[in-house]
PDB file of C-alpha atoms in Angstrom:
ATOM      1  CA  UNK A   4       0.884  22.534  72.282  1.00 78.00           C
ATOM      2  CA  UNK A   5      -2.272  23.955  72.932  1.00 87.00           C
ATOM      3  CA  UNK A   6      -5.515  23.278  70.653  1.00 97.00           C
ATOM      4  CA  UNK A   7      -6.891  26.180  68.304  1.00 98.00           C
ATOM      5  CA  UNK A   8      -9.909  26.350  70.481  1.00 97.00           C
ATOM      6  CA  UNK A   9      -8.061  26.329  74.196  1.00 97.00           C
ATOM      7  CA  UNK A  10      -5.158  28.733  72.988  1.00 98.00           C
ATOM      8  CA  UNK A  11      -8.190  31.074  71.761  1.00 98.00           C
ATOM      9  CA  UNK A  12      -9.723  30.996  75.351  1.00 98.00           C
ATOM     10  CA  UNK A  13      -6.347  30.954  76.927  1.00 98.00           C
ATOM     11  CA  UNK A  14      -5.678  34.093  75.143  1.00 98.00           C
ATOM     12  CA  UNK A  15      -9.242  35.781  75.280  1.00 98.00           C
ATOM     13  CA  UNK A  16      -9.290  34.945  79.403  1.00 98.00           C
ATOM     14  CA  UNK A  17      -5.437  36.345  79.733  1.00 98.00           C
ATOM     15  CA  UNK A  18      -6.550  39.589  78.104  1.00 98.00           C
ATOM     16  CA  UNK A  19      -9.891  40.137  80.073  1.00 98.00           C
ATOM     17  CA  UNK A  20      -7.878  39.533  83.347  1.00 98.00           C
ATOM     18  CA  UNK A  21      -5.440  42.170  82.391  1.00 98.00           C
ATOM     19  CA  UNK A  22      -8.143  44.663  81.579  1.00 98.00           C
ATOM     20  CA  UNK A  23     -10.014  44.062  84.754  1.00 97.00           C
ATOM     21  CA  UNK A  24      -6.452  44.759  86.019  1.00 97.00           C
ATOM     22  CA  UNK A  25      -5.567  48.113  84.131  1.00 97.00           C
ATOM     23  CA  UNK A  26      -9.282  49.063  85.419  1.00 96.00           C
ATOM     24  CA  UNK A  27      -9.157  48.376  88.823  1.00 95.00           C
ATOM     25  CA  UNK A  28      -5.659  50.186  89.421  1.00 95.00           C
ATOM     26  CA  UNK A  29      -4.402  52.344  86.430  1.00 94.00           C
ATOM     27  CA  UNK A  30      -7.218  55.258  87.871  1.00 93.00           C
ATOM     28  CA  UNK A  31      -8.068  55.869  84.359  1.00 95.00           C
ATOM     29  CA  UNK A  32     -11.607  56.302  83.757  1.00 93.00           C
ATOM     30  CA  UNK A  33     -14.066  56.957  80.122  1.00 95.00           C
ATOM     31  CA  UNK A  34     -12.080  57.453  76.770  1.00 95.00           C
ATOM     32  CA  UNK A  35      -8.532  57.542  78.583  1.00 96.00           C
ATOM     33  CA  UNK A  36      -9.037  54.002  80.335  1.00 96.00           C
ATOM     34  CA  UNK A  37     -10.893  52.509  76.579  1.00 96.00           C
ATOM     35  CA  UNK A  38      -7.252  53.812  75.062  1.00 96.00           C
ATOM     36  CA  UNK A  39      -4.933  51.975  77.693  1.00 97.00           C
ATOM     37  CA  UNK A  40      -7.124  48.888  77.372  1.00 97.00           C
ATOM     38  CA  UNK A  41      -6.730  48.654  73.701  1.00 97.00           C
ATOM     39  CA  UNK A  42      -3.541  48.816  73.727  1.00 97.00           C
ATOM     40  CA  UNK A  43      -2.169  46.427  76.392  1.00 98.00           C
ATOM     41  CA  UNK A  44      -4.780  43.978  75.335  1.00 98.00           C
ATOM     42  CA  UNK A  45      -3.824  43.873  72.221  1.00 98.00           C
ATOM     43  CA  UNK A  46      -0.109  43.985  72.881  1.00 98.00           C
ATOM     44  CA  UNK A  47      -0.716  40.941  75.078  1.00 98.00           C
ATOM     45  CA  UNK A  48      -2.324  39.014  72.245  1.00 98.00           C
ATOM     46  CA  UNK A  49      -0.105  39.675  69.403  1.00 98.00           C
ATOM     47  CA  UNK A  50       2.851  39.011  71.516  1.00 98.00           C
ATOM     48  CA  UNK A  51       1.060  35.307  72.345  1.00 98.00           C
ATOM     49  CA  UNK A  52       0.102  34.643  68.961  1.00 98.00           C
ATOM     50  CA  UNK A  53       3.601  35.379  67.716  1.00 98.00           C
ATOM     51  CA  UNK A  54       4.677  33.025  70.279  1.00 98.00           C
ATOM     52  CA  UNK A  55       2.815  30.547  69.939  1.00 97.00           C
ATOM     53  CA  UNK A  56       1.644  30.489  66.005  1.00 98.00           C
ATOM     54  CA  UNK A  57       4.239  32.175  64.612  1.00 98.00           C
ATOM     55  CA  UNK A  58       2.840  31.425  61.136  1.00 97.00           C
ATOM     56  CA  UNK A  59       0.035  32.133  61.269  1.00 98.00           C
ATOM     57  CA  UNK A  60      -1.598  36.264  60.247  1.00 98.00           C
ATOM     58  CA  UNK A  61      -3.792  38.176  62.770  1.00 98.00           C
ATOM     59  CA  UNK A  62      -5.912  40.654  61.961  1.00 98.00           C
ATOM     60  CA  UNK A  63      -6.557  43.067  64.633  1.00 98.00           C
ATOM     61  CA  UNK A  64      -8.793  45.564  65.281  1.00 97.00           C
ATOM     62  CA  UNK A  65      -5.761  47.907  67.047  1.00 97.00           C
ATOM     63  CA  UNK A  66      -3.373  47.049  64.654  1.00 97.00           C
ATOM     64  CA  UNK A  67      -2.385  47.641  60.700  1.00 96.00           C
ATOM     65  CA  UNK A  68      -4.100  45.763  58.061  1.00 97.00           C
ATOM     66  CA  UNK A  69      -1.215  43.646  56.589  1.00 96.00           C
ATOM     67  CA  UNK A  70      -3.036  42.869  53.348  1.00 97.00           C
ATOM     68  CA  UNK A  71      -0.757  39.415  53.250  1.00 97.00           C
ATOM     69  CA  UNK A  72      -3.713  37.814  55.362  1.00 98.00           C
ATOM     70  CA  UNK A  73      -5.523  37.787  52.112  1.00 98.00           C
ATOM     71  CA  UNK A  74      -3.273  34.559  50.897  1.00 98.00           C
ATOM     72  CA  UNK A  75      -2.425  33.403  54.010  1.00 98.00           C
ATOM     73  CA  UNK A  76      -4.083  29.711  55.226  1.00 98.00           C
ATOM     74  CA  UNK A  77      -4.632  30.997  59.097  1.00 98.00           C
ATOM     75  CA  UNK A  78      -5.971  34.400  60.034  1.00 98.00           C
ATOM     76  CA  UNK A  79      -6.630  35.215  63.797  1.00 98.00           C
ATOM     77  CA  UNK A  80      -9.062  38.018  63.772  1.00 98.00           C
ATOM     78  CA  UNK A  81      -9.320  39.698  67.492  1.00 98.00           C
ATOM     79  CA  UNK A  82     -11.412  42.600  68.710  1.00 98.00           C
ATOM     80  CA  UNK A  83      -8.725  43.460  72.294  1.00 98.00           C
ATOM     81  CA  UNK A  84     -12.146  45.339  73.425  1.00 98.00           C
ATOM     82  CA  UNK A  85     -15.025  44.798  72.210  1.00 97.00           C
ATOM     83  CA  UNK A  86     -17.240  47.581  73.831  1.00 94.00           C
ATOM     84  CA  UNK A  87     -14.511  50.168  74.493  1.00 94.00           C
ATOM     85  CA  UNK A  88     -17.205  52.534  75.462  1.00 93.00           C
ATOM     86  CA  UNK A  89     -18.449  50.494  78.027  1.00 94.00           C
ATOM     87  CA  UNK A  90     -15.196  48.923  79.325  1.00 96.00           C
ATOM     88  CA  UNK A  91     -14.561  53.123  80.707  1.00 94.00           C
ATOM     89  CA  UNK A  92     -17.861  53.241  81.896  1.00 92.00           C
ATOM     90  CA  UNK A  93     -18.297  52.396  86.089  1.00 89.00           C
ATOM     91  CA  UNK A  94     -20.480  49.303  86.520  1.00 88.00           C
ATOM     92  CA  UNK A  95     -20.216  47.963  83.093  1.00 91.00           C
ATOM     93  CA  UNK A  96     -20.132  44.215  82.069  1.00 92.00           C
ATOM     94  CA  UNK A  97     -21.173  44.366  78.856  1.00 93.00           C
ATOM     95  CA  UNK A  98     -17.955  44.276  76.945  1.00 96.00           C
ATOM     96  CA  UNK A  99     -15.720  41.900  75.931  1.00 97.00           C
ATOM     97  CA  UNK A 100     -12.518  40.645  74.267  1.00 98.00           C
ATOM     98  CA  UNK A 101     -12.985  38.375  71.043  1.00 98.00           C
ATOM     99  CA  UNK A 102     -10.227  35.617  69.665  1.00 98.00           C
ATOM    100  CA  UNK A 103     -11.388  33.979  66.754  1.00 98.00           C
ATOM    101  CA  UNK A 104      -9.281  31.924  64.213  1.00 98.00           C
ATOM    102  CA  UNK A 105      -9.904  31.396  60.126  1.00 98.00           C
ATOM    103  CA  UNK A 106      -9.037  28.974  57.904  1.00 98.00           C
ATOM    104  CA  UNK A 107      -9.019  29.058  54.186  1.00 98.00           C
ATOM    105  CA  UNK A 108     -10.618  26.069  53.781  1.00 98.00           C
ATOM    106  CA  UNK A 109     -13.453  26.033  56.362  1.00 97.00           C
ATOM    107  CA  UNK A 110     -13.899  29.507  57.400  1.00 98.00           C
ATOM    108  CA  UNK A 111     -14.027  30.105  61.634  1.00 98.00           C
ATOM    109  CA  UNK A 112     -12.226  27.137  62.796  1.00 98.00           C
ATOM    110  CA  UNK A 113     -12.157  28.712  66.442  1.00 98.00           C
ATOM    111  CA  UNK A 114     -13.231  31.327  68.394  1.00 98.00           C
ATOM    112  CA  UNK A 115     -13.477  32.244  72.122  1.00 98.00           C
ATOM    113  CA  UNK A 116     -15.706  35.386  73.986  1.00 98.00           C
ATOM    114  CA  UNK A 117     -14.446  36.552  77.338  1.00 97.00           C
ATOM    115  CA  UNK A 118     -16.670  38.671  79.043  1.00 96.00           C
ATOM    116  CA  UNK A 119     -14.349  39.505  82.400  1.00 97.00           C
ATOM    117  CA  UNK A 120     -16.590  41.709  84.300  1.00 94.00           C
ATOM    118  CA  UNK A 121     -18.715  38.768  84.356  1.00 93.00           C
ATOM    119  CA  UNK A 122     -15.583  35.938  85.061  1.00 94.00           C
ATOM    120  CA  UNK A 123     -16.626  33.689  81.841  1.00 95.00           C
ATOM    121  CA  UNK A 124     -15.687  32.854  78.536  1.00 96.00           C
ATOM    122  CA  UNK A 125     -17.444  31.203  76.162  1.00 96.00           C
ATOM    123  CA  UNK A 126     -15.851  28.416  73.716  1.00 97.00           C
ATOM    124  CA  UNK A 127     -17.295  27.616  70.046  1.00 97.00           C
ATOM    125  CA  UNK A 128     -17.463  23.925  71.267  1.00 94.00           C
ATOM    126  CA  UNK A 129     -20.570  21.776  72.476  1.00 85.00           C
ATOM    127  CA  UNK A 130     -20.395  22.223  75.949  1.00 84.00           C
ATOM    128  CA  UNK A 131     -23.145  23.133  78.112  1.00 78.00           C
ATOM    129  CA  UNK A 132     -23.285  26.856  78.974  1.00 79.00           C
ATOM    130  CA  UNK A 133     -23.740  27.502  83.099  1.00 72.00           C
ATOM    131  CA  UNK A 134     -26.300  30.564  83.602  1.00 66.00           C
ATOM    132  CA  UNK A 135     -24.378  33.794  84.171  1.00 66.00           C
ATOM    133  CA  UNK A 136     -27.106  36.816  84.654  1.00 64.00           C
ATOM    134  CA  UNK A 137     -25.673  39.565  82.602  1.00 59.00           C
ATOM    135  CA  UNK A 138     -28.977  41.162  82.141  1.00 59.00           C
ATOM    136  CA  UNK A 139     -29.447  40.702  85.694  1.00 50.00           C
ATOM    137  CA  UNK A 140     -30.814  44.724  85.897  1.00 48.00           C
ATOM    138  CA  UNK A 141     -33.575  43.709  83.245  1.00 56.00           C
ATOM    139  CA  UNK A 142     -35.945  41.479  85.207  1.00 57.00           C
ATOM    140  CA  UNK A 143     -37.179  38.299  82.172  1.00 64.00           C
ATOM    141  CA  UNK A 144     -40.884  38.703  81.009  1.00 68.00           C
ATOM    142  CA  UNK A 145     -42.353  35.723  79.120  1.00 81.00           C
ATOM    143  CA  UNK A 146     -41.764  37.500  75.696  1.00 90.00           C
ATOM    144  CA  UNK A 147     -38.760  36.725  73.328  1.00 93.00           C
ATOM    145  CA  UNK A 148     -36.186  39.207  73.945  1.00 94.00           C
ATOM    146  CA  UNK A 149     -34.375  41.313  70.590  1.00 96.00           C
ATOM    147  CA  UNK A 150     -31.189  42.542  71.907  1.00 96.00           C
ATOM    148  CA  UNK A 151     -29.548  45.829  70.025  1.00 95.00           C
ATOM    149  CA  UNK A 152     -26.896  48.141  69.861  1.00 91.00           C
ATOM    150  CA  UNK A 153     -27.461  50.940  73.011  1.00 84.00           C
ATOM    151  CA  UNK A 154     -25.469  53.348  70.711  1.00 83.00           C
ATOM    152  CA  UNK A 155     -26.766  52.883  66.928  1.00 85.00           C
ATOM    153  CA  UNK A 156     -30.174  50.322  67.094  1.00 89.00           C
ATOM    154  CA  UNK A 157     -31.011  49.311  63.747  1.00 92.00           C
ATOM    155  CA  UNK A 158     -34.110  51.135  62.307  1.00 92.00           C
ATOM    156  CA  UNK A 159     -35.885  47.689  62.288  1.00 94.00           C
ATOM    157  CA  UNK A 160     -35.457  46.814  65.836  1.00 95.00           C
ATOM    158  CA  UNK A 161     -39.115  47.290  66.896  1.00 95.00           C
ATOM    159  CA  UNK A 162     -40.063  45.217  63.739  1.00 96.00           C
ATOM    160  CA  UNK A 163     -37.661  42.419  64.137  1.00 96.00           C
ATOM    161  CA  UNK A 164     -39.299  42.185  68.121  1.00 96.00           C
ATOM    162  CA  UNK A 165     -42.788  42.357  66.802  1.00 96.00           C
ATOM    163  CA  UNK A 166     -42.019  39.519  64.322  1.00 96.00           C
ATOM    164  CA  UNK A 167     -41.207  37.321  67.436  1.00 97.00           C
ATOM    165  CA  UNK A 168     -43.656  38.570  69.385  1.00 96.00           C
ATOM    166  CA  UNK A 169     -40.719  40.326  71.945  1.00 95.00           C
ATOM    167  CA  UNK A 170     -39.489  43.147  73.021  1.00 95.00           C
ATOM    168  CA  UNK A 171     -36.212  45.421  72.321  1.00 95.00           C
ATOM    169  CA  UNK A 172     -33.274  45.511  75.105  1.00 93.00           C
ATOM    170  CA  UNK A 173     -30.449  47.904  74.233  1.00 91.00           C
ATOM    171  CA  UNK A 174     -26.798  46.803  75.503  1.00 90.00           C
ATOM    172  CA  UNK A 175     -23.432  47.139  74.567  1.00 87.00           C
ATOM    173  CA  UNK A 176     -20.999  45.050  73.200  1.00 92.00           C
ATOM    174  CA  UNK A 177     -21.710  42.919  69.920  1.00 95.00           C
ATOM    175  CA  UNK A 178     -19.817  39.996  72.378  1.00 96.00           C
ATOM    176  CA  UNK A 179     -21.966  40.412  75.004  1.00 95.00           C
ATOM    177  CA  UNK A 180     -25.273  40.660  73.180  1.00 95.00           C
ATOM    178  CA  UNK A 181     -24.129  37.656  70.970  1.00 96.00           C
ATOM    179  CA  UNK A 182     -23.185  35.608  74.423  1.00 95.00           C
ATOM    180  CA  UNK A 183     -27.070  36.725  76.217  1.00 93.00           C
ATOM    181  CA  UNK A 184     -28.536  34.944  73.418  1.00 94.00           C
ATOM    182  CA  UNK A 185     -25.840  32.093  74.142  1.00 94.00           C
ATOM    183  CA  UNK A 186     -26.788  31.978  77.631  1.00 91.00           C
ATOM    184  CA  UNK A 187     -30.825  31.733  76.581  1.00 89.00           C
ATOM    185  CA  UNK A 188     -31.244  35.231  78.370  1.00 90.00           C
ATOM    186  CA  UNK A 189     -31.918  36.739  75.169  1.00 93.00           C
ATOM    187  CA  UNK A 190     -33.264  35.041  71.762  1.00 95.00           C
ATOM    188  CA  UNK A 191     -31.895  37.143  69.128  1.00 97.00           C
ATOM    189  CA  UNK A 192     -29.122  39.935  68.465  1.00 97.00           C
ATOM    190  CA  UNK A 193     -29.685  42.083  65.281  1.00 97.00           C
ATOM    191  CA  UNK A 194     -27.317  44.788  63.902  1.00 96.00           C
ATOM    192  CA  UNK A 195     -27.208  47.089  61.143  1.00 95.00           C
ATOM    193  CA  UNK A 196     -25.139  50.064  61.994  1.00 85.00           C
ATOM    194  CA  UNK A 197     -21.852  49.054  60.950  1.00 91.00           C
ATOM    195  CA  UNK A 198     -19.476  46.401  61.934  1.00 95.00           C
ATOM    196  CA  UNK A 199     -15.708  45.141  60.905  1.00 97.00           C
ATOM    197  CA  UNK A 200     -14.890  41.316  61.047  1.00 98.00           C
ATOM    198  CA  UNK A 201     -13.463  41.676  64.069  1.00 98.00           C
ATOM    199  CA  UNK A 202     -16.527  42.327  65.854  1.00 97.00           C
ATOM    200  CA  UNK A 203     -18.806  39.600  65.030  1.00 98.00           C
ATOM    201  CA  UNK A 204     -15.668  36.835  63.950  1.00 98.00           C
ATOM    202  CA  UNK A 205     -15.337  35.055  67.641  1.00 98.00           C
ATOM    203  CA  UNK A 206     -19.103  35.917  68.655  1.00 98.00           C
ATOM    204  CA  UNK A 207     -20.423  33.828  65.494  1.00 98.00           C
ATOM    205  CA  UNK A 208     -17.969  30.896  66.073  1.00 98.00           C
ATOM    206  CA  UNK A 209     -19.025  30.531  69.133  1.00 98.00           C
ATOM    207  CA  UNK A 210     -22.735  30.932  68.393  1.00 97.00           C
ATOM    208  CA  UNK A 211     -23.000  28.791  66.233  1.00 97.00           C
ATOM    209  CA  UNK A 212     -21.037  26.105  68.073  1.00 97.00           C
ATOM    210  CA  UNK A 213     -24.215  26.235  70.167  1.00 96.00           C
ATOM    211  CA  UNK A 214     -26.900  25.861  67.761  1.00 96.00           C
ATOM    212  CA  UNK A 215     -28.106  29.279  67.004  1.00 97.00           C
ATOM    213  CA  UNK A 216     -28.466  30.868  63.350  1.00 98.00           C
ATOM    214  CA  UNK A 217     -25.858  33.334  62.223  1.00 98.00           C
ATOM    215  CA  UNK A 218     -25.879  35.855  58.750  1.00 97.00           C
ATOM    216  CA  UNK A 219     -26.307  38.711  57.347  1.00 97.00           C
ATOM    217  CA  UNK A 220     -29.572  40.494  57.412  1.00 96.00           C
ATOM    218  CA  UNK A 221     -30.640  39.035  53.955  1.00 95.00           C
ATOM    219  CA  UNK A 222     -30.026  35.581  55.089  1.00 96.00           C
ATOM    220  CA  UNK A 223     -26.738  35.298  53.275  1.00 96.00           C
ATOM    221  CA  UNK A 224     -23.833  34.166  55.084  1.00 97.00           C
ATOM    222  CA  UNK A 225     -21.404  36.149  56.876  1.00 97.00           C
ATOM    223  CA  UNK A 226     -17.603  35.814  55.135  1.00 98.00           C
ATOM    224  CA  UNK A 227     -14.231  37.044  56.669  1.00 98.00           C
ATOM    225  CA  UNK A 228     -10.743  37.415  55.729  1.00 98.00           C
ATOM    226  CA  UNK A 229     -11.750  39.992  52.972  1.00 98.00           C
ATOM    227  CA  UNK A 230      -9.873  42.830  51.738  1.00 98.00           C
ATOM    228  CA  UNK A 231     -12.281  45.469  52.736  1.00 98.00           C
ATOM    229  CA  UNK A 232     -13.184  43.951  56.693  1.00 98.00           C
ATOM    230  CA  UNK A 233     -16.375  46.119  56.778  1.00 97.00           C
ATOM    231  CA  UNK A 234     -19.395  43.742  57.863  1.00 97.00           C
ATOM    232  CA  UNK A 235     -22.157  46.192  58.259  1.00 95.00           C
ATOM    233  CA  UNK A 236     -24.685  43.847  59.759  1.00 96.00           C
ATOM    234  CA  UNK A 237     -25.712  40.734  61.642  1.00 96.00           C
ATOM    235  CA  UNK A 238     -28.287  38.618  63.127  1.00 98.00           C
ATOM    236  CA  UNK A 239     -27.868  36.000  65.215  1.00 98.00           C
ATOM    237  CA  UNK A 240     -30.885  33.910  66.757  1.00 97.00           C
ATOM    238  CA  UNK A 241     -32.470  30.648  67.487  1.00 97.00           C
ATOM    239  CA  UNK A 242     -33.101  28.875  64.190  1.00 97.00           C
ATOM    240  CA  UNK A 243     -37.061  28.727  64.917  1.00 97.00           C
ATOM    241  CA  UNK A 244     -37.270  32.889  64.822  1.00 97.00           C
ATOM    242  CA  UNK A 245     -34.962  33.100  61.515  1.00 97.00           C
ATOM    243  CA  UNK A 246     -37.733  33.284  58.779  1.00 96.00           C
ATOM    244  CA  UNK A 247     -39.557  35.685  61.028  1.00 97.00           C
ATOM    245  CA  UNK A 248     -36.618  37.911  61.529  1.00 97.00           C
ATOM    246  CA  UNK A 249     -35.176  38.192  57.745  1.00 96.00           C
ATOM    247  CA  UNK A 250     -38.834  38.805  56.245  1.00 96.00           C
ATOM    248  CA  UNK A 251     -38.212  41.711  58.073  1.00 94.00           C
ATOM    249  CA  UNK A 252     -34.961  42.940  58.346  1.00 93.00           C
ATOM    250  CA  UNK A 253     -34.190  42.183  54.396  1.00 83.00           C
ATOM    251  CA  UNK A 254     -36.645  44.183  53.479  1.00 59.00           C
ATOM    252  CA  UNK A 255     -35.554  46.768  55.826  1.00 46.00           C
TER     253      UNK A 255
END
């Protein structure tokens, strides 16, 4: 039987390859492409995790909320797209499919990013990350780079940059912002414009897997498996720009 950690990229991989499939050849496009997507993926990743831990609850972004997660030891919380937007859009890579497992005793316990336009995914384990140039279309300065939601960019974004001393890029995809930072292209991701656990579950596992600093804009820690699964906000960063970044975006 597979690990936690290789069943999550297992599943994450399976479900980017069959959305680069469903893209290439369905001839969908835009909103009607984002709908098919959703749904296969997460068909695809229910059907495995039934499979293959049968006990265990999901919570899914395309799926009902079956409140019994709330007492149950084992929650899998998966985003099928993350960046559904994006994933219809021509020449997009910044989206992504997140697998991320909870425990009730130590909180995310796994989690795996897949960002298939791109052929990687990342793994909340120790290993060293090869450079993949998502951000390939913005050329690197020698200033820290604050990456932020292209559709809703938190109020503070200029602020949190200035803190650092960077500059704001604007992408899509909580995943792949969360895996730029991963791959030292970027050095911090913030958010404020509303989020659900499923969005930042596998993106913070695997963050912080590789040494980067992950919680809510106050500085207090970020908690799934809740009843209500709104998570409004996020930053994740290198440890040395924390201090900088929450003087700022708490009080904002």
């Amino acid at each position: 039987m597979a690990t936690d950690r290789a069943l999550a990229g297992e599943l994450a991989t399976a479900a980017g390859e069959l959305l680069m499939d469903i893209r290439a050849t369905s001839g969908l496009t835009g909103k009607e492409l984002g709908k098919a997507g959703d749904l296969r993926s997460n068909e695809l990743l229910l059907e495995r995790l039934a499979a293959e831990r049968p006990d265990d609850a999901v919570l899914s972004e395309e799926s009902a909320d079956d409140k019994n997660r709330l007492s149950a030891d084992r929650v899998w919380i998966v985003d099928p797209v993350d960046g559904t937007r994006e994933y219809g859009t021509d020449g997009h890579t910044d989206w992504a499919v997140h697998v991320a497992l909870w425990s009730a005793t130590d909180g995310l316990v796994a989690g795996a990013v897949a960002l298939p336009a791109l052929g990687v995914t990342y793994l909340d384990d120790a290993a060293t990350v090869a450079p993949t140039d998502g951000l390939a279309a913005m050329p690197r300065t020698d200033r820290p780079r604050v990456v932020v939601s292209a559709s809703r960019p938190p109020a503070f974004s200029q602020a949190a940059a200035d803190a650092i001393g960077g500059e704001v890029l604007q992408m899509g995809s909580a995943g792949a912002k969360a895996m730029a930072i991963v791959r030292g292209e970027a050095d911090a991701y913030v958010h404020a414009g509303g989020q659900y656990e499923w969005d930042s579950a596998a993106p913070v596992a695997v963050a912080q897997a590789k040494g980067l600093w992950c919680g809510r804009i106050d500085g207090s820690p970020l908690v799934y498996n809740q009843d209500d699964t709104y998570l409004p906000d996020l930053v994740i960063c290198r440890p040395d720009y924390r201090d900088a970044i929450i003087a700022v975006t708490g009080a904002g």
